[in-house]
Coordinates of C-alpha atoms in Angstrom, one line a residue:
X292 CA 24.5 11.5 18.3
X293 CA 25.3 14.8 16.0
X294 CA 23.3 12.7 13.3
X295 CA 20.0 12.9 15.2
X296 CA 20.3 16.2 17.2
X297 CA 17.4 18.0 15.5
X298 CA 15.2 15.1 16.6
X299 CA 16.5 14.3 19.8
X300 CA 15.6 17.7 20.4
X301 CA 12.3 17.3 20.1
X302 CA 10.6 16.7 23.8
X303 CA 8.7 13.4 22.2
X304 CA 11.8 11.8 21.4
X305 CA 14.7 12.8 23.9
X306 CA 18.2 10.7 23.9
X307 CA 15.5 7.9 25.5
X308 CA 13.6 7.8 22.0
X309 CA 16.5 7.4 20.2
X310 CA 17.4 4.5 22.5
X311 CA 14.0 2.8 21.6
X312 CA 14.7 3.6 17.7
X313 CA 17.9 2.1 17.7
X314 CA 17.4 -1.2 19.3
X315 CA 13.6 -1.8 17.5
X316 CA 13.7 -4.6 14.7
X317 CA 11.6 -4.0 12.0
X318 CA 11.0 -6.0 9.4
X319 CA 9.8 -4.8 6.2
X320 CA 7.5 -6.8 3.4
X321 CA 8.3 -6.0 -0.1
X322 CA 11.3 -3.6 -1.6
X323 CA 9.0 -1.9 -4.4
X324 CA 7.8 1.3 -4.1
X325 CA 6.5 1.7 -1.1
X326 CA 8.9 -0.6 0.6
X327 CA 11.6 1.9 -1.2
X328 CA 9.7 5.2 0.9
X329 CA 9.4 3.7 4.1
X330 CA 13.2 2.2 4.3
X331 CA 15.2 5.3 3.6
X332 CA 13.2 7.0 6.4
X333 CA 13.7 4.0 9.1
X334 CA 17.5 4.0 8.3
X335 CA 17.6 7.6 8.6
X336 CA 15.7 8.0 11.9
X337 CA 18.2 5.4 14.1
X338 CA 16.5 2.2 13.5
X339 CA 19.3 0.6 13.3
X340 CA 17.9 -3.6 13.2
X341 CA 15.6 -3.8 10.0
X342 CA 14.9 -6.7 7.4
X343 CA 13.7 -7.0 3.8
X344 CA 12.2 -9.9 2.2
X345 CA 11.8 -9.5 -1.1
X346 CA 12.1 -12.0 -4.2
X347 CA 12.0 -10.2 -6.9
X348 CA 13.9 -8.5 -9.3
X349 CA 14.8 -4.8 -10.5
X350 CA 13.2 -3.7 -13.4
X351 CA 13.3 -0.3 -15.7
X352 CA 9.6 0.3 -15.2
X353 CA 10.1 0.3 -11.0
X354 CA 12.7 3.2 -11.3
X355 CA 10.5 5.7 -12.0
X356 CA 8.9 5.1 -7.9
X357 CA 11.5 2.6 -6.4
X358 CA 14.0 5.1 -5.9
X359 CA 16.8 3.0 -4.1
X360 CA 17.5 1.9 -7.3
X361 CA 19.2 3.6 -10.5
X362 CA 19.9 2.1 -13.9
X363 CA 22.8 0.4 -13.4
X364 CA 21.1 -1.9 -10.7
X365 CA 18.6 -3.4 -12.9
X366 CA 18.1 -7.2 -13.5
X367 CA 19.8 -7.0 -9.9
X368 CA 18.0 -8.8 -6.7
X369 CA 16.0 -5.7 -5.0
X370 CA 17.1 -6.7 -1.0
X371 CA 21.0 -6.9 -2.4
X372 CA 20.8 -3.1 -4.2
X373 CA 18.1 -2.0 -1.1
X374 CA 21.2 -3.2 1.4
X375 CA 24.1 -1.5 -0.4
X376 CA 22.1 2.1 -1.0
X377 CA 20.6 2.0 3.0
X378 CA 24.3 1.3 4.2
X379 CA 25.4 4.3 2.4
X380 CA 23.0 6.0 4.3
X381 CA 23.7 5.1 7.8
X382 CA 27.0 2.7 8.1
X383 CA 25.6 1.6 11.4
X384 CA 22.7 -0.3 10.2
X385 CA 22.6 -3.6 10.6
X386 CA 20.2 -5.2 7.5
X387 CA 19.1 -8.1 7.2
X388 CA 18.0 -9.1 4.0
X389 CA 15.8 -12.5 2.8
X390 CA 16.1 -13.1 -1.1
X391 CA 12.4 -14.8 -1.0
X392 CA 9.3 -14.2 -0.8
X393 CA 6.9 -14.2 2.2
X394 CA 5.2 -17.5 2.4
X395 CA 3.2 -19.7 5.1
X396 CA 6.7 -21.5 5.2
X397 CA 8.6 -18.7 6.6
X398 CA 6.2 -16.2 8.1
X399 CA 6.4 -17.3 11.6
X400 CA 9.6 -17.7 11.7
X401 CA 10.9 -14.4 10.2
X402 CA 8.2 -12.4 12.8
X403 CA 9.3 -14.1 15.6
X404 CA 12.6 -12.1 15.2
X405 CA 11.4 -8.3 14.9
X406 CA 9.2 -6.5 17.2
X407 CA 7.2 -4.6 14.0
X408 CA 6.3 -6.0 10.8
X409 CA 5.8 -3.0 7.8
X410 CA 3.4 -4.4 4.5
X411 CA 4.7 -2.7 1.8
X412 CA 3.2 -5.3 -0.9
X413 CA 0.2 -5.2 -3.7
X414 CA -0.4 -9.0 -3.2
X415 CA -3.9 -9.5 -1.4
X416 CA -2.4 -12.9 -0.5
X417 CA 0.3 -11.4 1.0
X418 CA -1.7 -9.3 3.0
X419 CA -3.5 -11.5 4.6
X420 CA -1.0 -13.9 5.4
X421 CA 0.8 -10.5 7.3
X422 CA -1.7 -10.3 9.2
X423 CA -2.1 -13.9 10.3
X424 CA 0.9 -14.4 11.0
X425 CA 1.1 -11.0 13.0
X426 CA -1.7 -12.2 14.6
X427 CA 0.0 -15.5 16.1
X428 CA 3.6 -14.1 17.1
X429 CA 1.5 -11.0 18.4
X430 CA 3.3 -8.2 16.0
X431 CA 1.9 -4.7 15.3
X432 CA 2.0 -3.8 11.5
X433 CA 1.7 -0.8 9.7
X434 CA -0.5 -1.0 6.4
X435 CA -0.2 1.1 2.9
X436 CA -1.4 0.6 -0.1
X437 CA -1.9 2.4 -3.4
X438 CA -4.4 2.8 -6.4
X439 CA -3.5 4.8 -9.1
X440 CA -3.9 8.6 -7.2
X441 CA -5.4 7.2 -3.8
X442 CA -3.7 5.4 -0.6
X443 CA -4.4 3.9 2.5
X444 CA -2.6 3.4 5.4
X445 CA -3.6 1.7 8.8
X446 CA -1.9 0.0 11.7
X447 CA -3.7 -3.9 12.6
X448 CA -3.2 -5.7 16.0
X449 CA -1.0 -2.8 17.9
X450 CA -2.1 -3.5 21.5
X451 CA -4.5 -6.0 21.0
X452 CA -6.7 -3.6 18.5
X453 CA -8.3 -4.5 15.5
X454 CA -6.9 -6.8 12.2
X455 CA -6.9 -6.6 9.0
X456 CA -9.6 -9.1 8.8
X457 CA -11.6 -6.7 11.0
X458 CA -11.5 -4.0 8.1
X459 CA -11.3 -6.4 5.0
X460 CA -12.7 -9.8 5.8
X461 CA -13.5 -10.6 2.3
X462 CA -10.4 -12.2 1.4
X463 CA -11.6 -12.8 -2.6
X464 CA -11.7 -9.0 -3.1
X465 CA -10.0 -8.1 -6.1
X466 CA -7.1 -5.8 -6.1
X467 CA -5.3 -4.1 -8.7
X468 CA -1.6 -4.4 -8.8
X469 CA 0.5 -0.8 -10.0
X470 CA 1.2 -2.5 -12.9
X471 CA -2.3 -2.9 -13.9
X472 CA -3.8 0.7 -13.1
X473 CA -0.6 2.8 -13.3
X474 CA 0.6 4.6 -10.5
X475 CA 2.4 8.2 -9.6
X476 CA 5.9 7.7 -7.9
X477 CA 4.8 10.5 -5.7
X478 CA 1.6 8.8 -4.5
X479 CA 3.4 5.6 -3.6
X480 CA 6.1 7.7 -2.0
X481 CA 3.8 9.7 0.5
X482 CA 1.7 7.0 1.4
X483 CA 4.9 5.1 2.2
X484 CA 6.0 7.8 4.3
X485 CA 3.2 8.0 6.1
X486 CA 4.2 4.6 7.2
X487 CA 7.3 5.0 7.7
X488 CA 6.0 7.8 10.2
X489 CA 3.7 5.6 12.0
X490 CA 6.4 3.2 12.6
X491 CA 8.6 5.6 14.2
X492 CA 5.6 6.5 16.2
X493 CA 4.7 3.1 17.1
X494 CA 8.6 2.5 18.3
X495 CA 8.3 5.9 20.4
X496 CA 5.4 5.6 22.1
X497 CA 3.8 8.8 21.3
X498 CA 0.9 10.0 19.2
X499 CA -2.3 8.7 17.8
X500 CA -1.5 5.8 16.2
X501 CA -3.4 4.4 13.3
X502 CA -5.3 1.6 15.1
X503 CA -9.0 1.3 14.5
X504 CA -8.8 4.1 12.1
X505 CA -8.0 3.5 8.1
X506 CA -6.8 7.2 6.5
X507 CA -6.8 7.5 3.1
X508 CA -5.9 10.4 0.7
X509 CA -5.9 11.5 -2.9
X510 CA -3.1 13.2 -4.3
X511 CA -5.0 14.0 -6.9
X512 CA -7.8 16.6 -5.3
X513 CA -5.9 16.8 -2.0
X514 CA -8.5 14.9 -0.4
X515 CA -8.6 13.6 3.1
X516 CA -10.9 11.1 5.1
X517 CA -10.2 9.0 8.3
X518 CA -13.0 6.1 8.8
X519 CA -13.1 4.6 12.2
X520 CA -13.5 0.8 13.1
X521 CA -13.5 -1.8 15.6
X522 CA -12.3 -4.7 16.2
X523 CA -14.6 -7.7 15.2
X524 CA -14.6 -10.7 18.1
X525 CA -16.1 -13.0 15.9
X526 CA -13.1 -12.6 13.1
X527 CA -10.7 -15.7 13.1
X528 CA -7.8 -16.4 11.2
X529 CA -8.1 -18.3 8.5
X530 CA -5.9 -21.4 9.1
X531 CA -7.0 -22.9 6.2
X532 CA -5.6 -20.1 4.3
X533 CA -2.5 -20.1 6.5
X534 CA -2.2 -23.3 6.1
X535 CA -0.6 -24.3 10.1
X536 CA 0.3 -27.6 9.8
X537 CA 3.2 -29.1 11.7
X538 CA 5.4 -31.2 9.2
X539 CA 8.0 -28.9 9.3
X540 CA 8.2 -28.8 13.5
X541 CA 12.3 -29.4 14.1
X542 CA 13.2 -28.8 11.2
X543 CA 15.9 -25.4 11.2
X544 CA 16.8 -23.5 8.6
X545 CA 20.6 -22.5 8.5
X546 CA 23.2 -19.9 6.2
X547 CA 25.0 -21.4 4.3
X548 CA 27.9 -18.8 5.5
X549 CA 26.7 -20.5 8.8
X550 CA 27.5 -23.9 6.9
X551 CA 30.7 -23.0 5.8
X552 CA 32.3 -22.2 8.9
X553 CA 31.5 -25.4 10.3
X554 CA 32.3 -28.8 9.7
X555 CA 29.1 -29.7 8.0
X556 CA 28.3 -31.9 4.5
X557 CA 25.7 -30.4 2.0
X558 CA 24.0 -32.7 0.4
X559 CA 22.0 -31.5 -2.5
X560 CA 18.8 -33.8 -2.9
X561 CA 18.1 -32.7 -6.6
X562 CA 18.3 -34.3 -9.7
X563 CA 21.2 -34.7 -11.8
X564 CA 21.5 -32.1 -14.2
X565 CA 19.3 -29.6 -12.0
X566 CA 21.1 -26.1 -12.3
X567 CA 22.3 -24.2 -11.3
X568 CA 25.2 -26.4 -10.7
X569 CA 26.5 -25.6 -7.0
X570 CA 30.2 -26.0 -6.4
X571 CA 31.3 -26.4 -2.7
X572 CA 33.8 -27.9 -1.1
X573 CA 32.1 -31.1 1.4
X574 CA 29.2 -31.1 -0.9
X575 CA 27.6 -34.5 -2.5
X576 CA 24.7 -34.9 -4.4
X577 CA 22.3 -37.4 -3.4
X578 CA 18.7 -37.5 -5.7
X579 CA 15.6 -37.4 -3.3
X580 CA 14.5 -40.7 -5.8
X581 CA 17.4 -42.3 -4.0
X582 CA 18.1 -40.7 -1.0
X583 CA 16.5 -44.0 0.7
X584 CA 18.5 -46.3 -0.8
X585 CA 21.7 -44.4 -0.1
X586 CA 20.9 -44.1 4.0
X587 CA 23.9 -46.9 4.4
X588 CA 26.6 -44.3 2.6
X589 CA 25.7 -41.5 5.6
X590 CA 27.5 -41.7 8.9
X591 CA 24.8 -40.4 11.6
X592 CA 27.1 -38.8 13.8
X593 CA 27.8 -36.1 11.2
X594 CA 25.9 -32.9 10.5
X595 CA 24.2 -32.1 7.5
X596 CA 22.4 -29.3 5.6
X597 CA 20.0 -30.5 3.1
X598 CA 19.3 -28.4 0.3
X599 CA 17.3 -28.6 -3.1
X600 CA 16.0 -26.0 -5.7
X601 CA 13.1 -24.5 -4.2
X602 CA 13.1 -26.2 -0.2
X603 CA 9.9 -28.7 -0.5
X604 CA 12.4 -31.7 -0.8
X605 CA 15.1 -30.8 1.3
X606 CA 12.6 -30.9 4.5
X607 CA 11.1 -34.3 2.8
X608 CA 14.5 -35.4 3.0
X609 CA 15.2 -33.9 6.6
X610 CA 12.0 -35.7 7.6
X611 CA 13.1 -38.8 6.3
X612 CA 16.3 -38.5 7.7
X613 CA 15.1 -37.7 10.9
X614 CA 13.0 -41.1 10.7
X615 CA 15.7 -43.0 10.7
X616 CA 17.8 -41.7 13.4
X617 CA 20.0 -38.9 12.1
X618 CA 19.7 -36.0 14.7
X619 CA 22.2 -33.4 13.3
X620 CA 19.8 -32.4 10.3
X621 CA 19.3 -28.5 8.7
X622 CA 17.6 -27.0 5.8
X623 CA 19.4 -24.7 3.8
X624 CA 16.3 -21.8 3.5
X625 CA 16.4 -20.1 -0.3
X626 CA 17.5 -24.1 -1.8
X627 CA 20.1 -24.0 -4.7
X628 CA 19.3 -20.1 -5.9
X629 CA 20.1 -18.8 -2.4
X630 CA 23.4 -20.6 -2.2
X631 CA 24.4 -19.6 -5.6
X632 CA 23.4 -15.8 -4.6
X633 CA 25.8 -16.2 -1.7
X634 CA 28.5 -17.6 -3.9
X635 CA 28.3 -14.8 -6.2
X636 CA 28.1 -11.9 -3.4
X637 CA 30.3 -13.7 -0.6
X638 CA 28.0 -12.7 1.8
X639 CA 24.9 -13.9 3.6
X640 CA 21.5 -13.0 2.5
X641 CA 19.4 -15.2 5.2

């Protein structure tokens, strides 16, 4: 416990707080620049069961805020080159990272597995569906956001306490994206801090927490204000929005390193021709256009994992396979790009 001594010392956190810290799962939205402030800080602390989901990709223009990454890691996935720079930090992290974006296809699932979810996105879309979906598998999160010199930071449904909906229930606002207005590394980085600290605080138990009250700050003028609000009884999720539908109830997504240490056919249900081209040993290629047809060629006591570009017609083809009596079904999550990502970095991203 040398590593966190000068913490543990302190009489809010004790060797019982670090306890807490190291077995809280965290799961953080976005590995831009404010997803690049709060990580470092989580790994540092003792946190040692965090996720990233993140999509995208690294860029010259994020280096000058997103400062997990350097110049030799751009045109690189951000959660592989987040992973490899927090392990440095702390070898006894355990990161999990999801090369994808969030989506009303995965959200549920992925909260389910962490006990605080951390928004560290510009997407209003996004935001809303955190919330949502925080709001069903009853997760705390901890807001931030930034415009150009200002930020705001706020924590939504911690102990039954106000949303995000309670605060912003205009869903159609518009917001303006870093790369629109321009942005300060610094702001982005001390509003992600901030989070950063009210997760730790959240995971300890101790202080005023962020619930019911919105701070925002300029870094500009040094300005501070903290407006108070309540939770609204008459707010309701948007499921329209959310889009909660049950077609994809029984359907479970897999690894494919999961795959490939059992005995278990891939069947890829895109087109000829599709790229990029996957290579696996006990793979077969069977188009969704004829995946019907070809029913007779499957043996139904055999397990499967279904995959396609994107994942809308591997869980058609799961469904369909389900309808006609084959129980030993799974969706590869990430489709073609994932398992090629996995090919290339021999490790598992899901």
């Amino acid at each position: 416990m040398e590593r966190f001594k000068r913490q543990i010392q302190l009489p809010q956190v004790g060797d019982s707080g670090q306890l807490k810290l190291k077995n809280a799962k965290v799961l953080v939205v976005g590995a831009g620049g404010l997803g690049c402030a709060i990580l470092p800080y989580l790994v540092a602390s003792g946190i040692e069961n965090i996720g990233i989901i993140d999509g995208d990709t690294i860029e010259e223009s994020n280096l000058h805020r997103q400062i997990l990454y350097s110049e030799d890691t751009v045109n690189l996935k951000k959660v592989f080159a987040a992973k490899t720079q927090l392990e440095r930090l702390n070898t006894t992290v355990k990161i999990k990272i999801y090369d994808e974006f969030l989506s009303v296809s995965n959200a549920l699932q992925l909260f389910k597995c962490y006990n605080l979810i951390v928004d560290a996105t510009d997407i209003l879309k996004t935001r809303y569906l955190i919330n949502d979906a925080s709001v069903i598998t009853n997760k705390p999160f901890v807001y931030g956001s930034v415009y150009r010199f200002e930020g705001q930071v706020s924590v939504f449904n911690y102990k039954n306490g106000p949303t995000y909906r309670c605060l912003f229930k205009d869903k159609n606002q518009t917001v303006t994206n870093c790369e629109d207005s321009g942005v300060l590394g610094t702001t982005v980085g001390f509003i992600g801090m901030l989070q950063a600290n009210e997760v730790i605080k959240i995971i300890l138990g101790i202080g005023e927490v962020l619930s019911g009250k919105l701070l925002m700050y300029n870094t500009l003028n040094n300005t501070q204000n903290c407006i108070n609000f309540k939770k609204k009884t008459t707010i309701k999720i948007d499921e329209h929005f959310f889009n909660l539908t049950h077609s994809n109830e029984g359907i479970i997504d897999v690894c494919i390193s999961e795959v490939l240490s059992k005995q278990t056919i891939l069947v890829d249900v895109r087109e000829f021709g599709e790229t990029p081209k996957i290579e696996l040993p006990n793979t077969i290629q069977i188009s969704m256009s004829n995946l019907e047809k070809e029913l007779n060629n499957l043996e139904k006591d055999k397990n499967y994992a279904i995959f396609c570009q994107s994942g809308k017609r591997s869980i058609k083809a799961i469904q369909i396979l389900k309808q006609h009596q084959f129980k030993n079904v799974n969706n590869i999550k990430g489709g073609a790009l994932t398992i090629q990502n996995y090919i290339k970095n021999e490790k598992c991203i899901y």
